[in-house]
mmCIF file of C-alpha atoms and ligand atoms in Angstrom:
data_model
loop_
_atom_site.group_PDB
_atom_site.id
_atom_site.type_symbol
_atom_site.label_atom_id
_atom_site.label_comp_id
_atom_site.label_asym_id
_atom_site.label_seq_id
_atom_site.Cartn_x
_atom_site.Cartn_y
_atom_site.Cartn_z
ATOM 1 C CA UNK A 14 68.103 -103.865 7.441
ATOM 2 C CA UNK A 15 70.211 -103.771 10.412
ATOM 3 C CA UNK A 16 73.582 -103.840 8.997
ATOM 4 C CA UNK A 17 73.288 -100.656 6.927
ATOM 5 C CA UNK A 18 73.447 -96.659 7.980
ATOM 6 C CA UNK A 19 69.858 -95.164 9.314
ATOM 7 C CA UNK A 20 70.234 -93.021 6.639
ATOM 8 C CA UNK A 21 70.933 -95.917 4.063
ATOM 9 C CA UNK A 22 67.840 -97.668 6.043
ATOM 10 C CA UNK A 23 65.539 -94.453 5.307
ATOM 11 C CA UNK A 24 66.445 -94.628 1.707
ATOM 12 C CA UNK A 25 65.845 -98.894 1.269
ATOM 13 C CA UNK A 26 62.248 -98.373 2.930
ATOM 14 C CA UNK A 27 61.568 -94.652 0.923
ATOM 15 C CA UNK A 28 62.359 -96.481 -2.411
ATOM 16 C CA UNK A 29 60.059 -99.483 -1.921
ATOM 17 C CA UNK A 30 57.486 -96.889 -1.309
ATOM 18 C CA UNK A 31 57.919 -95.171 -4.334
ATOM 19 C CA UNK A 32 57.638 -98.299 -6.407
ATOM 20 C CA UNK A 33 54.433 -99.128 -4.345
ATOM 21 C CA UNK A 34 53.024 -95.856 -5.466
ATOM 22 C CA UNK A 35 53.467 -96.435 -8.986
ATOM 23 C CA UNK A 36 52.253 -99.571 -8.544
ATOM 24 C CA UNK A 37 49.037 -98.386 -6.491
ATOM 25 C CA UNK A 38 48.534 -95.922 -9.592
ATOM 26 C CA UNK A 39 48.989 -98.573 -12.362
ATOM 27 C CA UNK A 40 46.543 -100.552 -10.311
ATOM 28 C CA UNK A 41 43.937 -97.711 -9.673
ATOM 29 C CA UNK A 42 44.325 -98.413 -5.773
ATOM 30 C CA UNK A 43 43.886 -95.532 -3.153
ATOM 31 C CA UNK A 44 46.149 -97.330 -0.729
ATOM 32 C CA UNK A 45 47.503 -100.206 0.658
ATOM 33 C CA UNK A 46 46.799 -101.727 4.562
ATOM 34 C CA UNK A 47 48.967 -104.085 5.959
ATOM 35 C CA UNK A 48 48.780 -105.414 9.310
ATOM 36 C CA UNK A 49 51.595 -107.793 11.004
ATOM 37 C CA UNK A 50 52.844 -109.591 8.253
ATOM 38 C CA UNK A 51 55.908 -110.000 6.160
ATOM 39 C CA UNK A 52 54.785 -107.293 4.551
ATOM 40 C CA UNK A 53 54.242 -104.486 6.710
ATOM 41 C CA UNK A 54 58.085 -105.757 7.625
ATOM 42 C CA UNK A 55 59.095 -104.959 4.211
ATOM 43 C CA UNK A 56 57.385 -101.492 3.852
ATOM 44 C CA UNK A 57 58.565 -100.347 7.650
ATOM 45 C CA UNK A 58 61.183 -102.856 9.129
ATOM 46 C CA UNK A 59 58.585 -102.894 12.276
ATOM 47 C CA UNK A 60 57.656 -106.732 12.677
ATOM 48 C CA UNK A 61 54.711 -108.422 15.522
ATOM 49 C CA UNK A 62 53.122 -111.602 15.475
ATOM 50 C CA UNK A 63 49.849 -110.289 15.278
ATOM 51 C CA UNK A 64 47.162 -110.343 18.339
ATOM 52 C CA UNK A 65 43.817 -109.450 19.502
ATOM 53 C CA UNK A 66 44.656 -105.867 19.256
ATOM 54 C CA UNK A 67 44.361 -104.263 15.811
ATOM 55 C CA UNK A 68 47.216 -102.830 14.776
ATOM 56 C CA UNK A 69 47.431 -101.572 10.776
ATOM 57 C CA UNK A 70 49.994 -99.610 8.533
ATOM 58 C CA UNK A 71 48.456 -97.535 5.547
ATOM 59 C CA UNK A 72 50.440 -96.376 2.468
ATOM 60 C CA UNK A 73 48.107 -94.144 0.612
ATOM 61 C CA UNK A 74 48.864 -93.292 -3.234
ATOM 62 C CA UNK A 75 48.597 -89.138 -1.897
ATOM 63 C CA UNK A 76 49.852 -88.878 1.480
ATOM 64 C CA UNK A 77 52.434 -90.180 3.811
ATOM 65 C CA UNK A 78 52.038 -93.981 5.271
ATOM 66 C CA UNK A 79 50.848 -94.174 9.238
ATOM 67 C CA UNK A 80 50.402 -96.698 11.422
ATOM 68 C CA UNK A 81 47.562 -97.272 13.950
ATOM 69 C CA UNK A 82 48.970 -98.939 16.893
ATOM 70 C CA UNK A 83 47.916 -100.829 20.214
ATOM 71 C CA UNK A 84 49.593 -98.447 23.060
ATOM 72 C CA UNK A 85 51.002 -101.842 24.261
ATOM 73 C CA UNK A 86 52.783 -101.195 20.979
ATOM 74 C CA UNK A 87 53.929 -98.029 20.725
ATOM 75 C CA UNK A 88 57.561 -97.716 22.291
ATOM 76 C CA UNK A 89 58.140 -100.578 19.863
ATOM 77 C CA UNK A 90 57.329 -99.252 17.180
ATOM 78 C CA UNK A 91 59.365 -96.297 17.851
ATOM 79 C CA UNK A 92 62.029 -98.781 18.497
ATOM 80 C CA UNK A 93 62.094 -100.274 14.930
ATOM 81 C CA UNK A 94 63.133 -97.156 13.561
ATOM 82 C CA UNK A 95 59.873 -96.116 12.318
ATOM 83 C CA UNK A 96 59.804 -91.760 11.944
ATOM 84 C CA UNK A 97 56.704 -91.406 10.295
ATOM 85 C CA UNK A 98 53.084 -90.422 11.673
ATOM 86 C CA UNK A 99 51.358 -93.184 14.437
ATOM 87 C CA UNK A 100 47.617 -92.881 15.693
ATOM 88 C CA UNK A 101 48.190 -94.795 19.033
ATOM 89 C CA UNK A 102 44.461 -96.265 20.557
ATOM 90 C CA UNK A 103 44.775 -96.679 24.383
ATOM 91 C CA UNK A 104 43.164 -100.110 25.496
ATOM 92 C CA UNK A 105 40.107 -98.923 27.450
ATOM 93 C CA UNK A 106 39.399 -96.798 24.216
ATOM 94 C CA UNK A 107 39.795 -99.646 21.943
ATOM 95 C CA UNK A 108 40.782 -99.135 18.313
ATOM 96 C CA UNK A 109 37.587 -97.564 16.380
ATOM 97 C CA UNK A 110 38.030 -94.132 17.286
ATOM 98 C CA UNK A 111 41.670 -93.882 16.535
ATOM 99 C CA UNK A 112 41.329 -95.985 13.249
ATOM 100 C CA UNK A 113 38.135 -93.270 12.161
ATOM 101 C CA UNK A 114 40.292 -90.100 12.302
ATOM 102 C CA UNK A 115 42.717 -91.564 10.688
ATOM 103 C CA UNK A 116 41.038 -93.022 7.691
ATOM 104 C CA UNK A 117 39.261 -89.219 7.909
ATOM 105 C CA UNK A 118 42.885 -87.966 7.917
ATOM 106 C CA UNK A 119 44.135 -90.173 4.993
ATOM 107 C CA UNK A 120 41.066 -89.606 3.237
ATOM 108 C CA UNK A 121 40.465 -93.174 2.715
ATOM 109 C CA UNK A 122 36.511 -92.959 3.398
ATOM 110 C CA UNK A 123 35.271 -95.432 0.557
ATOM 111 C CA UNK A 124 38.515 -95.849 -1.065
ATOM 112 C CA UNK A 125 39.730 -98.415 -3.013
ATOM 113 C CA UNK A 126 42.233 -100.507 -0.679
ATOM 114 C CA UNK A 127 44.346 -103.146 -1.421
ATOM 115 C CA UNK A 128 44.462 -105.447 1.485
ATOM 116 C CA UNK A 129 46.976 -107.377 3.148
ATOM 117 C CA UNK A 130 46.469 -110.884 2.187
ATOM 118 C CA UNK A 131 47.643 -112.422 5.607
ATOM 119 C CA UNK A 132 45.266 -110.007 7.734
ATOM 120 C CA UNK A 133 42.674 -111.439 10.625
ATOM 121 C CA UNK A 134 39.467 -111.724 9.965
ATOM 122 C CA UNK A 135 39.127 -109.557 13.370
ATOM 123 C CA UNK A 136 40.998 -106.914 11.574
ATOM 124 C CA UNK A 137 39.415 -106.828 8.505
ATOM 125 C CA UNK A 138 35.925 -106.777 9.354
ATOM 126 C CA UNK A 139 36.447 -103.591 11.344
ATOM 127 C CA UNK A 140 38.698 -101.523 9.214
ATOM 128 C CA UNK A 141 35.506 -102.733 6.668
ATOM 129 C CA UNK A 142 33.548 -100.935 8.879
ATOM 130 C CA UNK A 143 35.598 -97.530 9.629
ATOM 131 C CA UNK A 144 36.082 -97.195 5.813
ATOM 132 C CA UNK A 145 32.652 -98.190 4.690
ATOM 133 C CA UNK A 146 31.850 -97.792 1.815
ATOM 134 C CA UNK A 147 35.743 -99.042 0.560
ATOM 135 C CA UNK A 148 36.422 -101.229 -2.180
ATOM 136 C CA UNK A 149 38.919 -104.015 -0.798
ATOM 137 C CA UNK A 150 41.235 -106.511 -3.220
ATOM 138 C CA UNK A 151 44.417 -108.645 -2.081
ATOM 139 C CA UNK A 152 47.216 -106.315 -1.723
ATOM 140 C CA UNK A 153 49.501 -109.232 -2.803
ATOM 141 C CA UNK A 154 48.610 -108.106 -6.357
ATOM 142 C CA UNK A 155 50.662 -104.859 -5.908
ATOM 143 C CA UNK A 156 53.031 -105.378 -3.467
ATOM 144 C CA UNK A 157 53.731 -109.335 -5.076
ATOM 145 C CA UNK A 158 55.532 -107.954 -7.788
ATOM 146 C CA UNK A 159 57.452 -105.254 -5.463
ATOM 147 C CA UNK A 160 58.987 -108.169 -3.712
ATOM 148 C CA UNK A 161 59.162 -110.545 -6.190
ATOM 149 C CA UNK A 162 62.757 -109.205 -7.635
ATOM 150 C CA UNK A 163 65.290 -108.540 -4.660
ATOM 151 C CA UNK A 164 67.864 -106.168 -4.346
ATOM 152 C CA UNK A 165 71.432 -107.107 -4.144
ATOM 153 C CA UNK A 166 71.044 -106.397 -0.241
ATOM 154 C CA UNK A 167 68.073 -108.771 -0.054
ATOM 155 C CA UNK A 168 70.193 -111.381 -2.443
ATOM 156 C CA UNK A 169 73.113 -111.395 0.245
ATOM 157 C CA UNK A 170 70.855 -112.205 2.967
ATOM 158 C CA UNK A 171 69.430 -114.987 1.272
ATOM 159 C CA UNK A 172 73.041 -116.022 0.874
ATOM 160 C CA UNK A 173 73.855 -115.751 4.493
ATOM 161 C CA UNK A 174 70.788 -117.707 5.297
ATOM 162 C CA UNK A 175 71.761 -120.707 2.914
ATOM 163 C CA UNK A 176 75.338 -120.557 4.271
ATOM 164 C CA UNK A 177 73.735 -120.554 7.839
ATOM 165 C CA UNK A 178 71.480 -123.722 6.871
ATOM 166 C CA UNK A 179 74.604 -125.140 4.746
ATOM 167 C CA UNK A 180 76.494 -125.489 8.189
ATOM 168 C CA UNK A 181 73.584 -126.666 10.321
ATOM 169 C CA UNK A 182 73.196 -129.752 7.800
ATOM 170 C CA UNK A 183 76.584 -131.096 9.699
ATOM 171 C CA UNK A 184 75.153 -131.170 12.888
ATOM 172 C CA UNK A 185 71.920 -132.855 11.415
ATOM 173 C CA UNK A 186 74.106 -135.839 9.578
ATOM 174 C CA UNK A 187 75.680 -136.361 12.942
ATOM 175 C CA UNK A 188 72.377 -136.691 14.784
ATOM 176 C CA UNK A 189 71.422 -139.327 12.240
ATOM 177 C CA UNK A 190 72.530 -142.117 13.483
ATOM 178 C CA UNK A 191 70.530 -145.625 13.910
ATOM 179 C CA UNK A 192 68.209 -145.629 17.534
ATOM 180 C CA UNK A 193 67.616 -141.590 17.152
ATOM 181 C CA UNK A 194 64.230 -139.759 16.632
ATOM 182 C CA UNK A 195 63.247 -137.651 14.172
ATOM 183 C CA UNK A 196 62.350 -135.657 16.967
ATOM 184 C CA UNK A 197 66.005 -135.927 18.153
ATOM 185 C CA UNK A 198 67.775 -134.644 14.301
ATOM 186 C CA UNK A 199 65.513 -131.825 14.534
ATOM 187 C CA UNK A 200 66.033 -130.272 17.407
ATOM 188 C CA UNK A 201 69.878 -130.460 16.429
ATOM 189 C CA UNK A 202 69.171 -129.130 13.761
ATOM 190 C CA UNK A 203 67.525 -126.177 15.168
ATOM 191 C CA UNK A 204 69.956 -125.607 17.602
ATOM 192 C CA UNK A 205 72.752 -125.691 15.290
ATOM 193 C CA UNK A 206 70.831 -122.738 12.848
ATOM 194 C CA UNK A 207 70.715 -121.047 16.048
ATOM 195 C CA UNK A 208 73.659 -121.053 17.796
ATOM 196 C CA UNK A 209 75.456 -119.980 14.321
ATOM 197 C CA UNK A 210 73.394 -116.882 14.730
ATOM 198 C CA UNK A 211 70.119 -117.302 12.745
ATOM 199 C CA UNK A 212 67.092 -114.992 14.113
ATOM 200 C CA UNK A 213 64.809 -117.504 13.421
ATOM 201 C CA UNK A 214 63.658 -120.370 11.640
ATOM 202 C CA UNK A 215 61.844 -120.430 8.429
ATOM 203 C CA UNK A 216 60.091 -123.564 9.573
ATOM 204 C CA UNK A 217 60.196 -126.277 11.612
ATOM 205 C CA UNK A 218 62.573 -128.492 10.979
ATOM 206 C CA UNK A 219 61.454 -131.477 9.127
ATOM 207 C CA UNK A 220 62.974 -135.136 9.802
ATOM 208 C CA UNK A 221 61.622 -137.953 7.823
ATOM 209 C CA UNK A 222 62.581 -141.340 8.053
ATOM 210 C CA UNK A 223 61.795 -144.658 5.811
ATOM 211 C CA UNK A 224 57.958 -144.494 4.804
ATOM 212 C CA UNK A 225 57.609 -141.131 6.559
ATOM 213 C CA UNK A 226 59.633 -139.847 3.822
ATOM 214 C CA UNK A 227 56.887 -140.383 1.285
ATOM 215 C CA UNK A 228 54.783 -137.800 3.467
ATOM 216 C CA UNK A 229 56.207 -134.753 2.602
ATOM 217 C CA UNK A 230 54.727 -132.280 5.204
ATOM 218 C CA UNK A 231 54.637 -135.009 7.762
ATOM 219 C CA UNK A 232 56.330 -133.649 11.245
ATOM 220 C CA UNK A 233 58.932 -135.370 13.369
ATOM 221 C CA UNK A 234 57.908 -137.962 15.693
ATOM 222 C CA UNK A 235 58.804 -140.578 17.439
ATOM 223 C CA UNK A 236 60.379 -143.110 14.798
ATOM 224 C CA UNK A 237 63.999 -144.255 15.872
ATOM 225 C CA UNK A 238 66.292 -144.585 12.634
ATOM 226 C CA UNK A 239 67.094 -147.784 11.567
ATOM 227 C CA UNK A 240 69.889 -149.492 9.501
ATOM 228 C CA UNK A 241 69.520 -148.458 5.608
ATOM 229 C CA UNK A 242 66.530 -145.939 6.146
ATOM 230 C CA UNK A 243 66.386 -142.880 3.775
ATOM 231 C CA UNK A 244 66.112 -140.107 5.794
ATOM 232 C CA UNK A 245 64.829 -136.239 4.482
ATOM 233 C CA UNK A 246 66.263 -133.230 6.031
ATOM 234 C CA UNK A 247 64.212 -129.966 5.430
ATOM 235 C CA UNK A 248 64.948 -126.861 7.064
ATOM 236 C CA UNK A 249 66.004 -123.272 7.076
ATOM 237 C CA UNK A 250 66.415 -120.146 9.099
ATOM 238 C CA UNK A 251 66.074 -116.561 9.169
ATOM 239 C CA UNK A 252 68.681 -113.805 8.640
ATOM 240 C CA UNK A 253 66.909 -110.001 9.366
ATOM 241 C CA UNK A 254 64.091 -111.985 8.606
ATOM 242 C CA UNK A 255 65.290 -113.817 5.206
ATOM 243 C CA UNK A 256 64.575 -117.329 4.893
ATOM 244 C CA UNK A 257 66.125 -120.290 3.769
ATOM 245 C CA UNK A 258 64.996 -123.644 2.757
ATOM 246 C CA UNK A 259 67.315 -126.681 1.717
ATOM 247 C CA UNK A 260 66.291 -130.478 1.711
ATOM 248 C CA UNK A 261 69.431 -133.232 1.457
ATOM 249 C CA UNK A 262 68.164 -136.845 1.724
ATOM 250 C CA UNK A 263 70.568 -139.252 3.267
ATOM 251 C CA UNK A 264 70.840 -142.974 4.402
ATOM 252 C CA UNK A 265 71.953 -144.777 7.435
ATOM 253 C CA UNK A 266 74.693 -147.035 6.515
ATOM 254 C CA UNK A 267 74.005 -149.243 3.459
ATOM 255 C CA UNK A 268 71.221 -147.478 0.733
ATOM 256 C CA UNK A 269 69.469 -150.735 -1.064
ATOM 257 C CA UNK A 270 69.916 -150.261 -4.928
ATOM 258 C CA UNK A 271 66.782 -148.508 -6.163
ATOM 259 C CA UNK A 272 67.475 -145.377 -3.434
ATOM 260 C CA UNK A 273 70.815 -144.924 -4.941
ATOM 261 C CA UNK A 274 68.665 -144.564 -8.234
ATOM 262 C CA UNK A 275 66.467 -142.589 -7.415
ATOM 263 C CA UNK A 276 68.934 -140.401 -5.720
ATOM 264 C CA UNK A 277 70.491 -139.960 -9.088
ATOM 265 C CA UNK A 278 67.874 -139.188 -10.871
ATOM 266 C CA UNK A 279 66.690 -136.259 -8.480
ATOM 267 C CA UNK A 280 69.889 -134.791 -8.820
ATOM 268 C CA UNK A 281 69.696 -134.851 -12.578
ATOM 269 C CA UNK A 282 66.023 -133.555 -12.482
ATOM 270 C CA UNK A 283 67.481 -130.535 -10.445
ATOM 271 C CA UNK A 284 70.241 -130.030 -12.632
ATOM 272 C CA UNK A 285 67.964 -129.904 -15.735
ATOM 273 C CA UNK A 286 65.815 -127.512 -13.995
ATOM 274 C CA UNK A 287 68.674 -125.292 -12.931
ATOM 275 C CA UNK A 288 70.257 -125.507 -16.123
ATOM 276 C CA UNK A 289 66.889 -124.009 -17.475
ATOM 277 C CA UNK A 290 66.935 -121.021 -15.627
ATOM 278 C CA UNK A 291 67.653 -118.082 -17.214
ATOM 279 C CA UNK A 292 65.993 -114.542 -17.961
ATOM 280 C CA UNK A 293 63.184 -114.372 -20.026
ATOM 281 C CA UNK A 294 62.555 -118.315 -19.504
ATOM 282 C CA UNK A 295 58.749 -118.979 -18.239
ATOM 283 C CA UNK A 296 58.741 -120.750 -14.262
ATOM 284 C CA UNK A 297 56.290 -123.812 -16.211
ATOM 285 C CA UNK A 298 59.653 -124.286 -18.551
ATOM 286 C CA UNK A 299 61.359 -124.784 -14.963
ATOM 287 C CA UNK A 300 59.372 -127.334 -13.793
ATOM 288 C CA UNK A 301 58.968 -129.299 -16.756
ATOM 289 C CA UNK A 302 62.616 -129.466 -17.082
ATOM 290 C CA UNK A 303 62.739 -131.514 -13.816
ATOM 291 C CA UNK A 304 59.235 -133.405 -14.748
ATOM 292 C CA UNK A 305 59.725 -134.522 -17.847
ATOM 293 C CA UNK A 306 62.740 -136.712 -16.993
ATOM 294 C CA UNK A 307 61.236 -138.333 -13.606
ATOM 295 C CA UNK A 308 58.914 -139.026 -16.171
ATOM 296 C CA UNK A 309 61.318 -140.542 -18.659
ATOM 297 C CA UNK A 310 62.767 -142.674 -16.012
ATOM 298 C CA UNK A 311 59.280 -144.058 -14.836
ATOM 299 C CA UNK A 312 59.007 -142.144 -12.051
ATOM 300 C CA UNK A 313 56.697 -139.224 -13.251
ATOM 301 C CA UNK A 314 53.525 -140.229 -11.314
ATOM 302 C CA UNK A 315 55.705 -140.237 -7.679
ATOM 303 C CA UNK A 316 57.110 -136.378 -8.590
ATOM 304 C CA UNK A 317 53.588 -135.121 -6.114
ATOM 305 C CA UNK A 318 54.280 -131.819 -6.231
ATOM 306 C CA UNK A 319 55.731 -128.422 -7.915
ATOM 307 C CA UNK A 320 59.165 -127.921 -8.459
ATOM 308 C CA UNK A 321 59.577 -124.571 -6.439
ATOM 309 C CA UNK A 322 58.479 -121.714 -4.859
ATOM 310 C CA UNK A 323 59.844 -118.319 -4.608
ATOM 311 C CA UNK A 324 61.261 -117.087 -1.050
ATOM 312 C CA UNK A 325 62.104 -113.976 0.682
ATOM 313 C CA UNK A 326 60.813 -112.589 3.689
ATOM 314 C CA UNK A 327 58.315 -115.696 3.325
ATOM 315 C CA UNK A 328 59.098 -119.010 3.081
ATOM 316 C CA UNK A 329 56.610 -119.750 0.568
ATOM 317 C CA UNK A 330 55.926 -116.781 -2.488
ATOM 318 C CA UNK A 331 55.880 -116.017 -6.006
ATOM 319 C CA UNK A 332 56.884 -116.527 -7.870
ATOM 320 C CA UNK A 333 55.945 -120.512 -7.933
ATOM 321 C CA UNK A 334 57.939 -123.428 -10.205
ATOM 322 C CA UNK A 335 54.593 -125.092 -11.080
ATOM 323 C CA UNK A 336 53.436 -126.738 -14.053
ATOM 324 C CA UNK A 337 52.208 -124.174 -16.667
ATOM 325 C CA UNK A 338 53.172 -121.512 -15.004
ATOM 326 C CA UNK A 339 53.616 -118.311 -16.992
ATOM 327 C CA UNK A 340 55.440 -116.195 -15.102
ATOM 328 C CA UNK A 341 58.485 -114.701 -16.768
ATOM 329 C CA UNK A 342 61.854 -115.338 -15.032
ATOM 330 C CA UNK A 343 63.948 -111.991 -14.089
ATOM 331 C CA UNK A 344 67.087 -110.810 -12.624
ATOM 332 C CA UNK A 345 66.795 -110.801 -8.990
ATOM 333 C CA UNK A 346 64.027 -113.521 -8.329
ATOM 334 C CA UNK A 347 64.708 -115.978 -5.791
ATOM 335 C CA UNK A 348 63.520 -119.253 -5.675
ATOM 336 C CA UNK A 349 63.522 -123.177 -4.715
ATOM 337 C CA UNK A 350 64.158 -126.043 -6.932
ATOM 338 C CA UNK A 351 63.273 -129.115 -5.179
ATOM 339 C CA UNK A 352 61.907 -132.589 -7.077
ATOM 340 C CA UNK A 353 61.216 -135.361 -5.185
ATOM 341 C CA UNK A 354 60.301 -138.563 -5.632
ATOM 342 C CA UNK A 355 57.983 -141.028 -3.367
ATOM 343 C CA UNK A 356 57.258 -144.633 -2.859
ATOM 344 C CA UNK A 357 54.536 -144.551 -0.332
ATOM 345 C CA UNK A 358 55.453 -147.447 2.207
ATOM 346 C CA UNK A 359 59.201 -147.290 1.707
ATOM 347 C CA UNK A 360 60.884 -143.994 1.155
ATOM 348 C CA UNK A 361 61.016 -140.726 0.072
ATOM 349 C CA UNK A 362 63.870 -138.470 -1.574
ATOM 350 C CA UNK A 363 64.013 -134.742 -2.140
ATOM 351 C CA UNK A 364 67.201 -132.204 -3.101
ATOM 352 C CA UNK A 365 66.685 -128.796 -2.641
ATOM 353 C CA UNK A 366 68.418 -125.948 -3.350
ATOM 354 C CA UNK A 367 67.712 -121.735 -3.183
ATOM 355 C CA UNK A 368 68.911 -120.029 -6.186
ATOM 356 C CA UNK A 369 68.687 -116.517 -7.814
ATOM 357 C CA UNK A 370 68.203 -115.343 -11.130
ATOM 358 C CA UNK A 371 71.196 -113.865 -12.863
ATOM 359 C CA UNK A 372 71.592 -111.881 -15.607
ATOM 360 C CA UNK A 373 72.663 -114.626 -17.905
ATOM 361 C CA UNK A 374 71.801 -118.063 -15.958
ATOM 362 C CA UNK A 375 70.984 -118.803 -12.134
ATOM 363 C CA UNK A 376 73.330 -118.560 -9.314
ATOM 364 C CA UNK A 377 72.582 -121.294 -6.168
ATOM 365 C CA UNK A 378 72.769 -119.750 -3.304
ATOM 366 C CA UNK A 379 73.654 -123.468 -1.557
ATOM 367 C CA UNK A 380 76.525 -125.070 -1.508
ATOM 368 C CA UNK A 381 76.471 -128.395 0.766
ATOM 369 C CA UNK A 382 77.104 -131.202 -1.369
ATOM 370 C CA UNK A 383 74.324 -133.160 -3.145
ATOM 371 C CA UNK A 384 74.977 -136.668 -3.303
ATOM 372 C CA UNK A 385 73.129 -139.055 -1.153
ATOM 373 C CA UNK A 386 74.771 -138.303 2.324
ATOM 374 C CA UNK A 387 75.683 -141.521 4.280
ATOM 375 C CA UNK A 388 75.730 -141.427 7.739
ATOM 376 C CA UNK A 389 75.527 -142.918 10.820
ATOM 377 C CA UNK A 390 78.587 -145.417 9.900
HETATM 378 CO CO1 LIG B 7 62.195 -127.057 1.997
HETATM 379 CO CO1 LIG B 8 61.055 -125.336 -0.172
#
């Protein structure tokens, strides 16, 4: 985390070791292996897109963690801060040798590995191959539940993300007027997240307007708003790598009569869902909060999809709103509540917000307003 000491640094990254050990040893794993992912970013603060060349962190249960890195890679690396050991493969060695000694080294020959979940296939099959005869599971088991509460430091950059997203929504109800694209609100919308400062986004943008609003993953295109359209604005950006995520639906000019209904009764299903979060709750008791009255207001087979999903240093992860769902709320989780309601044909609406589990209750960590927006007047 780039605001704090090196020193305070050393200590964030040592601790979430530690609690990966004991996890590892509750689990009766020999190590974990992450390759460029949101989690090897958690466990070293060094983040890639991964490419062809394989490049993998281990965090054995015994010794200390070590990367295997791409020479392309290896000043940055160093760069992210990263002190501990690095097995660096030139390119006209390729990887296998390298990745050998130090599996010898780590003593991970037929091990039991936990496995990053978002590795290439490339990857994979030959660290399968170097470790042979290992026994490989998802690492998400052990390191889901490592990231699943946040610290306090993770909590406030979750907050500066919202705010972030909070102030782009401005610039995206002035781009929505009637004869713009989709295409058009979203790039104002990115460029607002990122001339406030955001690193990144969480996703593109997305811009829905009139029937494309019933699509919800649709992307922008080419539509031009039009005189009472509902229109859905999704987006979020990334602060050192923390996301955020907010919808607001809004209409140009007049809204006909059953939008400004089911506006309302979004915002109630949200409120009932938020007003349900508390320690100890289950995430199913969430979602059914918000489900049961779309359902009571005739509305309950347009509500397509879960109510949330966690988010961190991904946009989507546990733990997840859904119907059912067991998992037991705690301090420190982070997550989206988000109903929605869609009339294929003529409209969509969707209110979401990011909030965090307190100690007593839930805290949102956005706070644009939630009315139906009108704009373009
Ligand atoms: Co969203
Ligand atoms: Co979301």
């Amino acid at each position: 985390m780039e605001g704090t000491s090196e020193a305070g640094r050393r200590r964030t990254f040592e601790a979430r070791y530690d609690r990966l050990r004991e996890a590892l040893a509750e689990a009766g794993l020999d190590a974990v292996v992450a390759s460029p992912s949101d989690n090897l970013y958690y466990l070293t603060g060094f983040r890639s897109e991964p490419d062809e060349r394989v490049l993998l962190g281990f965090f054995p249960l015994e010794r200390p963690a070590a990367l295997l890195v791409p020479a392309l890679y290896e000043e940055q690396v160093r760069a992210s801060g990263w002190k501990g050991r690095m097995a660096v493969w030139p390119e006209a060695e390729g990887p296998k040798p390298a990745l050998c000694g130090l599996i010898e080294e780590l003593g991970l020959s037929g091990a039991a590995l936990a496995v990053d979940d978002e590795m290439r296939a490339d990857y994979l099959l030959t660290l399968m191959e170097a470790a042979r005869p290992a026994r490989m599971t998802p690492a998400s088991a052990v390191l889901g539940q490592l990231r699943v509460r946040k610290s306090p430091e993770e909590v406030e950059l979750l907050r500066r993300a919202a705010a972030l997203a909070d102030q782009a929504l401005e610039a995206g109800i002035r781009a929505c007027r009637a004869g713009s694209t989709e295409r058009e609100v979203a790039l104002a919308l990115e460029l607002a997240m990122r001339q406030a400062g955001a690193g990144g986004l969480s996703f593109p943008p997305i811009v829905q307007s009139g029937p494309n609003g019933a699509m919800p993953h649709q992307p922008p295109g080419d539509r031009r708003l039009a005189p009472g359209d509902a229109v859905v604005l999704d987006f979020g950006c990334r602060v050192e790598g923390y996301c955020s995520d907010i919808t607001r639906t809004l209409c140009v000019k007049q809204p006909e009569p059953e939008l400004e209904r089911v506006h309302r009764i979004v915002e109630e299903a949200q409120r009932l869902a938020l007003s349900t979060v508390a320690p100890g709750r289950r995430a199913g008791e969430v979602d059914a909060a918000a489900r049961r009255h779309i359902e009571e207001r005739g509305y309950g087979a347009a509500f397509i999809h879960r109510t949330g999903h966690g988010i961190g240093l991904s946009g989507h992860e546990a733990p997840y709103i859904a119907p059912g769902d067991d998992t037991i709320l705690e301090p420190g989780m982070v997550f989206s509540i988000e109903p929605g309601i869609y009339l294929p044909g003529r409209f969509g609406v969707r209110l979401e917000d990011i909030v965090v589990v307190t100690a007593s209750g839930a805290e949102r960590l956005n706070q644009a307003p939630r009315a139906l927006i009108r704009c373009g007047g």
